[in-house]
mmCIF file of C-alpha atoms in Angstrom:
data_model
loop_
_atom_site.group_PDB
_atom_site.id
_atom_site.type_symbol
_atom_site.label_atom_id
_atom_site.label_comp_id
_atom_site.label_asym_id
_atom_site.label_seq_id
_atom_site.Cartn_x
_atom_site.Cartn_y
_atom_site.Cartn_z
ATOM 1 C CA UNK W 30 0.771 -28.429 2.143
ATOM 2 C CA UNK W 31 -2.356 -30.922 2.433
ATOM 3 C CA UNK W 32 -4.116 -31.170 5.558
ATOM 4 C CA UNK W 33 -6.665 -33.723 5.612
ATOM 5 C CA UNK W 34 -7.789 -36.596 7.457
ATOM 6 C CA UNK W 35 -8.964 -38.794 4.323
ATOM 7 C CA UNK W 36 -6.340 -40.720 2.863
ATOM 8 C CA UNK W 37 -8.256 -40.553 -0.450
ATOM 9 C CA UNK W 38 -8.181 -36.945 -0.487
ATOM 10 C CA UNK W 39 -4.744 -37.014 0.700
ATOM 11 C CA UNK W 40 -3.707 -39.427 -2.202
ATOM 12 C CA UNK W 41 -5.539 -37.459 -4.865
ATOM 13 C CA UNK W 42 -4.027 -33.895 -4.015
ATOM 14 C CA UNK W 43 -0.507 -35.852 -3.877
ATOM 15 C CA UNK W 44 -0.829 -37.449 -7.378
ATOM 16 C CA UNK W 45 -2.782 -34.601 -9.228
ATOM 17 C CA UNK W 46 -0.293 -32.126 -7.623
ATOM 18 C CA UNK W 47 3.112 -34.176 -8.309
ATOM 19 C CA UNK W 48 2.409 -34.856 -11.459
ATOM 20 C CA UNK W 49 2.206 -30.954 -12.472
ATOM 21 C CA UNK W 50 6.000 -30.608 -10.693
ATOM 22 C CA UNK W 51 4.711 -29.332 -7.228
ATOM 23 C CA UNK W 52 6.752 -30.855 -3.772
ATOM 24 C CA UNK W 53 3.718 -31.487 -1.710
ATOM 25 C CA UNK W 54 3.814 -32.607 2.207
ATOM 26 C CA UNK W 55 0.682 -33.997 3.376
ATOM 27 C CA UNK W 56 -0.394 -34.250 7.073
ATOM 28 C CA UNK W 57 -3.695 -36.038 8.581
ATOM 29 C CA UNK W 58 -4.489 -34.171 12.007
ATOM 30 C CA UNK W 59 -4.121 -30.359 12.924
ATOM 31 C CA UNK W 60 -2.030 -30.810 15.613
ATOM 32 C CA UNK W 61 0.806 -32.356 12.629
ATOM 33 C CA UNK W 62 -0.084 -29.494 10.719
ATOM 34 C CA UNK W 63 0.706 -26.779 13.770
ATOM 35 C CA UNK W 64 3.905 -28.438 14.011
ATOM 36 C CA UNK W 65 4.864 -28.412 10.259
ATOM 37 C CA UNK W 66 3.753 -24.924 9.854
ATOM 38 C CA UNK W 67 5.879 -23.727 12.920
ATOM 39 C CA UNK W 68 9.185 -24.931 11.338
ATOM 40 C CA UNK W 69 7.967 -24.269 7.720
ATOM 41 C CA UNK W 70 6.818 -21.672 5.499
ATOM 42 C CA UNK W 71 4.563 -22.929 2.414
ATOM 43 C CA UNK W 72 3.604 -21.478 -0.911
ATOM 44 C CA UNK W 73 -0.209 -22.784 -0.477
ATOM 45 C CA UNK W 74 -2.111 -24.740 2.321
ATOM 46 C CA UNK W 75 -5.035 -26.897 1.232
ATOM 47 C CA UNK W 76 -7.548 -27.454 4.178
ATOM 48 C CA UNK W 77 -10.257 -30.012 4.265
ATOM 49 C CA UNK W 78 -12.889 -28.203 6.022
ATOM 50 C CA UNK W 79 -13.980 -31.687 8.174
ATOM 51 C CA UNK W 80 -10.959 -30.527 10.223
ATOM 52 C CA UNK W 81 -12.634 -27.259 11.050
ATOM 53 C CA UNK W 82 -14.486 -28.627 14.220
ATOM 54 C CA UNK W 83 -11.143 -30.022 15.459
ATOM 55 C CA UNK W 84 -8.983 -27.082 16.002
ATOM 56 C CA UNK W 85 -8.937 -26.069 12.402
ATOM 57 C CA UNK W 86 -10.378 -22.743 12.446
ATOM 58 C CA UNK W 87 -7.888 -21.809 15.233
ATOM 59 C CA UNK W 88 -5.240 -23.305 12.817
ATOM 60 C CA UNK W 89 -6.181 -20.939 10.048
ATOM 61 C CA UNK W 90 -6.142 -18.051 12.635
ATOM 62 C CA UNK W 91 -2.182 -19.351 13.602
ATOM 63 C CA UNK W 92 -1.738 -19.338 9.841
ATOM 64 C CA UNK W 93 -2.840 -15.925 8.801
ATOM 65 C CA UNK W 94 -0.954 -14.114 11.527
ATOM 66 C CA UNK W 95 1.788 -16.111 11.197
ATOM 67 C CA UNK W 96 2.226 -16.646 7.676
ATOM 68 C CA UNK W 97 0.024 -13.656 6.051
ATOM 69 C CA UNK W 98 1.121 -14.443 2.089
ATOM 70 C CA UNK W 99 0.305 -18.239 2.704
ATOM 71 C CA UNK W 100 -2.947 -18.629 0.714
ATOM 72 C CA UNK W 101 -5.400 -21.497 1.820
ATOM 73 C CA UNK W 102 -7.747 -23.581 -0.411
ATOM 74 C CA UNK W 103 -10.361 -25.034 1.142
ATOM 75 C CA UNK W 104 -11.454 -28.589 0.430
ATOM 76 C CA UNK W 105 -15.358 -28.941 1.108
ATOM 77 C CA UNK W 106 -18.331 -31.377 0.593
ATOM 78 C CA UNK W 107 -21.063 -29.045 1.614
ATOM 79 C CA UNK W 108 -21.847 -25.423 1.314
ATOM 80 C CA UNK W 109 -21.878 -24.946 5.396
ATOM 81 C CA UNK W 110 -21.440 -22.159 7.536
ATOM 82 C CA UNK W 111 -18.398 -22.796 8.764
ATOM 83 C CA UNK W 112 -16.964 -22.781 5.164
ATOM 84 C CA UNK W 113 -18.291 -19.294 4.869
ATOM 85 C CA UNK W 114 -16.550 -18.327 8.097
ATOM 86 C CA UNK W 115 -13.314 -20.272 7.304
ATOM 87 C CA UNK W 116 -13.345 -18.150 3.330
ATOM 88 C CA UNK W 117 -13.923 -15.110 5.911
ATOM 89 C CA UNK W 118 -10.415 -15.436 7.373
ATOM 90 C CA UNK W 119 -8.578 -14.584 4.221
ATOM 91 C CA UNK W 120 -8.718 -17.904 2.115
ATOM 92 C CA UNK W 121 -8.644 -17.255 -1.616
ATOM 93 C CA UNK W 122 -10.399 -20.438 -3.043
ATOM 94 C CA UNK W 123 -12.460 -23.261 -2.264
ATOM 95 C CA UNK W 124 -13.339 -26.433 -4.076
ATOM 96 C CA UNK W 125 -15.315 -29.043 -3.843
ATOM 97 C CA UNK W 126 -14.683 -32.956 -3.126
ATOM 98 C CA UNK W 127 -14.361 -35.271 -5.127
ATOM 99 C CA UNK W 128 -11.210 -33.377 -5.911
ATOM 100 C CA UNK W 129 -11.067 -32.967 -10.159
ATOM 101 C CA UNK W 130 -7.428 -32.130 -11.640
ATOM 102 C CA UNK W 131 -8.683 -29.194 -13.513
ATOM 103 C CA UNK W 132 -10.600 -27.643 -10.033
ATOM 104 C CA UNK W 133 -7.374 -28.188 -8.566
ATOM 105 C CA UNK W 134 -5.040 -26.791 -10.945
ATOM 106 C CA UNK W 135 -7.076 -23.605 -11.460
ATOM 107 C CA UNK W 136 -7.306 -22.842 -7.894
ATOM 108 C CA UNK W 137 -3.447 -23.808 -7.278
ATOM 109 C CA UNK W 138 -2.730 -20.996 -10.047
ATOM 110 C CA UNK W 139 -4.720 -18.449 -8.669
ATOM 111 C CA UNK W 140 -3.673 -19.020 -5.322
ATOM 112 C CA UNK W 141 -0.082 -18.574 -6.452
ATOM 113 C CA UNK W 142 -0.646 -15.662 -8.135
ATOM 114 C CA UNK W 143 -1.787 -13.837 -5.141
ATOM 115 C CA UNK W 144 1.146 -15.136 -3.139
ATOM 116 C CA UNK W 145 3.186 -13.644 -5.743
ATOM 117 C CA UNK W 146 1.731 -10.465 -5.668
ATOM 118 C CA UNK W 147 1.747 -10.021 -2.216
ATOM 119 C CA UNK W 148 5.479 -10.990 -1.930
ATOM 120 C CA UNK W 149 6.464 -8.512 -4.729
ATOM 121 C CA UNK W 150 4.430 -5.666 -2.642
ATOM 122 C CA UNK W 151 5.743 -6.453 0.557
ATOM 123 C CA UNK W 152 9.248 -6.572 -0.904
ATOM 124 C CA UNK W 153 8.200 -3.265 -2.564
ATOM 125 C CA UNK W 154 7.407 -1.542 0.658
ATOM 126 C CA UNK W 155 10.380 -2.755 2.315
ATOM 127 C CA UNK W 156 12.692 -1.271 -0.351
ATOM 128 C CA UNK W 157 11.352 1.950 0.151
ATOM 129 C CA UNK W 158 11.812 1.890 3.280
ATOM 130 C CA UNK W 159 10.588 4.929 6.179
ATOM 131 C CA UNK W 160 11.224 7.903 3.532
ATOM 132 C CA UNK W 161 7.586 7.979 2.996
ATOM 133 C CA UNK W 162 6.559 8.644 6.680
ATOM 134 C CA UNK W 163 2.525 9.540 6.808
ATOM 135 C CA UNK W 164 1.679 7.683 2.976
ATOM 136 C CA UNK W 165 0.827 4.434 4.266
ATOM 137 C CA UNK W 166 -0.226 1.528 1.666
ATOM 138 C CA UNK W 167 0.954 -1.473 0.000
ATOM 139 C CA UNK W 168 -1.257 -1.970 -2.840
ATOM 140 C CA UNK W 169 -0.194 -1.668 -6.449
ATOM 141 C CA UNK W 170 -1.808 1.490 -6.679
ATOM 142 C CA UNK W 171 0.287 3.054 -3.419
ATOM 143 C CA UNK W 172 3.222 1.591 -4.730
ATOM 144 C CA UNK W 173 2.977 3.113 -8.104
ATOM 145 C CA UNK W 174 2.778 6.441 -6.420
ATOM 146 C CA UNK W 175 5.828 5.980 -4.131
ATOM 147 C CA UNK W 176 7.690 5.083 -7.205
ATOM 148 C CA UNK W 177 6.642 8.277 -9.115
ATOM 149 C CA UNK W 178 7.690 10.188 -6.414
ATOM 150 C CA UNK W 179 10.920 8.734 -5.965
ATOM 151 C CA UNK W 180 11.449 9.758 -9.370
ATOM 152 C CA UNK W 181 10.330 13.547 -9.159
ATOM 153 C CA UNK W 182 12.027 14.157 -6.126
ATOM 154 C CA UNK W 183 15.552 14.503 -7.201
ATOM 155 C CA UNK W 184 14.192 17.283 -9.869
ATOM 156 C CA UNK W 185 13.469 20.943 -9.708
ATOM 157 C CA UNK W 186 10.070 20.049 -11.715
ATOM 158 C CA UNK W 187 7.169 22.207 -10.748
ATOM 159 C CA UNK W 188 4.552 19.471 -9.643
ATOM 160 C CA UNK W 189 0.931 19.363 -9.978
ATOM 161 C CA UNK W 190 -0.934 17.093 -7.100
ATOM 162 C CA UNK W 191 -4.375 16.585 -8.105
ATOM 163 C CA UNK W 192 -7.009 14.996 -5.598
ATOM 164 C CA UNK W 193 -10.315 15.706 -3.528
ATOM 165 C CA UNK W 194 -10.188 16.921 -0.380
ATOM 166 C CA UNK W 195 -8.525 14.705 2.311
ATOM 167 C CA UNK W 196 -6.905 12.665 -0.430
ATOM 168 C CA UNK W 197 -3.483 12.962 1.114
ATOM 169 C CA UNK W 198 -2.052 16.072 -1.279
ATOM 170 C CA UNK W 199 -0.213 17.840 1.771
ATOM 171 C CA UNK W 200 1.717 14.565 2.216
ATOM 172 C CA UNK W 201 2.456 13.758 -0.980
ATOM 173 C CA UNK W 202 3.957 17.154 -0.851
ATOM 174 C CA UNK W 203 5.949 16.591 2.201
ATOM 175 C CA UNK W 204 7.260 13.179 1.018
ATOM 176 C CA UNK W 205 8.575 14.794 -1.871
ATOM 177 C CA UNK W 206 10.751 17.405 0.165
ATOM 178 C CA UNK W 207 11.803 14.966 2.543
ATOM 179 C CA UNK W 208 13.457 12.420 0.371
ATOM 180 C CA UNK W 209 14.589 15.271 -2.270
ATOM 181 C CA UNK W 210 17.882 16.990 -2.151
ATOM 182 C CA UNK W 211 16.325 20.315 -0.818
ATOM 183 C CA UNK W 212 15.093 18.462 2.258
ATOM 184 C CA UNK W 213 17.685 20.809 4.462
ATOM 185 C CA UNK W 214 15.953 23.860 3.197
ATOM 186 C CA UNK W 215 12.534 24.746 4.049
ATOM 187 C CA UNK W 216 9.174 23.187 3.644
ATOM 188 C CA UNK W 217 6.528 26.324 3.517
ATOM 189 C CA UNK W 218 2.406 25.660 3.195
ATOM 190 C CA UNK W 219 0.904 28.643 1.486
ATOM 191 C CA UNK W 220 -2.122 27.827 3.219
ATOM 192 C CA UNK W 221 -1.071 28.651 6.776
ATOM 193 C CA UNK W 222 -2.901 31.726 8.331
ATOM 194 C CA UNK W 223 -5.130 32.558 5.042
ATOM 195 C CA UNK W 224 -8.709 33.642 4.851
ATOM 196 C CA UNK W 225 -8.726 35.966 1.813
ATOM 197 C CA UNK W 226 -7.106 36.146 -1.345
ATOM 198 C CA UNK W 227 -5.345 39.514 -0.647
ATOM 199 C CA UNK W 228 -3.929 37.926 2.430
ATOM 200 C CA UNK W 229 -2.393 34.831 0.553
ATOM 201 C CA UNK W 230 -0.656 37.360 -2.035
ATOM 202 C CA UNK W 231 0.820 39.355 0.756
ATOM 203 C CA UNK W 232 2.000 35.884 2.104
ATOM 204 C CA UNK W 233 3.540 34.642 -0.879
ATOM 205 C CA UNK W 234 4.885 37.512 -2.519
ATOM 206 C CA UNK W 235 5.857 39.838 0.709
ATOM 207 C CA UNK W 236 4.824 43.334 1.242
ATOM 208 C CA UNK W 237 6.448 46.589 2.109
ATOM 209 C CA UNK W 238 5.411 48.331 5.382
ATOM 210 C CA UNK W 239 6.589 51.819 6.205
ATOM 211 C CA UNK W 240 7.558 52.708 9.964
ATOM 212 C CA UNK W 241 8.414 56.467 10.727
ATOM 213 C CA UNK W 242 9.380 56.849 7.117
ATOM 214 C CA UNK W 243 11.253 53.921 6.557
ATOM 215 C CA UNK W 244 10.363 51.136 4.277
ATOM 216 C CA UNK W 245 10.487 47.685 5.605
ATOM 217 C CA UNK W 246 10.222 44.843 3.257
ATOM 218 C CA UNK W 247 8.526 41.325 4.608
ATOM 219 C CA UNK W 248 9.866 38.516 2.465
ATOM 220 C CA UNK W 249 6.741 36.360 1.172
ATOM 221 C CA UNK W 250 6.869 32.367 1.342
ATOM 222 C CA UNK W 251 8.167 32.386 -2.530
ATOM 223 C CA UNK W 252 11.343 33.976 -1.360
ATOM 224 C CA UNK W 253 11.565 31.871 1.905
ATOM 225 C CA UNK W 254 11.292 28.799 0.279
ATOM 226 C CA UNK W 255 13.347 29.317 -2.790
ATOM 227 C CA UNK W 256 15.864 26.598 -2.214
ATOM 228 C CA UNK W 257 13.158 24.510 -0.255
ATOM 229 C CA UNK W 258 9.871 23.547 -1.203
ATOM 230 C CA UNK W 259 6.502 25.351 -1.514
ATOM 231 C CA UNK W 260 3.282 23.775 -1.377
ATOM 232 C CA UNK W 261 0.635 25.846 -2.864
ATOM 233 C CA UNK W 262 -2.686 25.196 -1.749
ATOM 234 C CA UNK W 263 -5.785 27.125 -2.743
ATOM 235 C CA UNK W 264 -4.041 29.452 -5.067
ATOM 236 C CA UNK W 265 -7.792 29.813 -6.623
ATOM 237 C CA UNK W 266 -8.194 32.508 -3.817
ATOM 238 C CA UNK W 267 -5.316 34.855 -5.610
ATOM 239 C CA UNK W 268 -6.598 38.002 -6.745
ATOM 240 C CA UNK W 269 -5.934 39.175 -10.299
ATOM 241 C CA UNK W 270 -2.627 40.588 -9.451
ATOM 242 C CA UNK W 271 -1.391 37.510 -7.453
ATOM 243 C CA UNK W 272 -2.319 35.439 -10.015
ATOM 244 C CA UNK W 273 -0.195 37.309 -12.562
ATOM 245 C CA UNK W 274 2.689 37.425 -9.925
ATOM 246 C CA UNK W 275 2.153 33.653 -9.667
ATOM 247 C CA UNK W 276 2.490 32.665 -13.429
ATOM 248 C CA UNK W 277 5.776 34.687 -13.731
ATOM 249 C CA UNK W 278 6.913 33.220 -10.498
ATOM 250 C CA UNK W 279 6.385 29.085 -11.887
ATOM 251 C CA UNK W 280 7.894 30.486 -15.256
ATOM 252 C CA UNK W 281 10.764 32.127 -13.256
ATOM 253 C CA UNK W 282 11.167 30.147 -10.452
ATOM 254 C CA UNK W 283 11.814 33.152 -8.554
#
């Protein structure tokens, strides 16, 4: 949709875009635009900056709230402060007047590409549902992570999660457990209450305690999580014996 109060601008946009195969609607006032936007979601909005002082800024705010996937191309005559403010509201492109067909087509191509990417990300996130709980994001990197988790979770593979402190490694581990067949079994974190390597070995592999001459075996988290998921954190703290035991446990999965 073209929103401009100059008939020459409207006619130029209509002519160029119609020749390129686009369906075009035009309005001359902000009030008309509000009525149209309440009824229809457009692929791209072309907005003449001259209308910015006549309710145009409010229109842009309303548009971004109601139609966040619709890119806006600003048509302007001068690089004014108002242009910067409008662009700050999420506009993808601005083009100068008088409008040339090449400039308009380049801006339209970029805007349509951005709209497609946003819609794909939105659909991908909706498809994933609420399975990932604590993991939030709809960018390409997060969508790829979600898909990878979905692929790995049904298997019994040992998973290496790499990332700096605070990157969300535990959240990934919990997501892997939550959408796996193991979700009805325990999810255990090896780092709970651990201060030293000896404590970690005891927590992971268990220990035998003697009470009045009777040995009492307290199982470790590896055994307790045998049918579920065990998140191994800070295993570098393990003592020499614990490291050998860990290698054996991973190989044998026991």
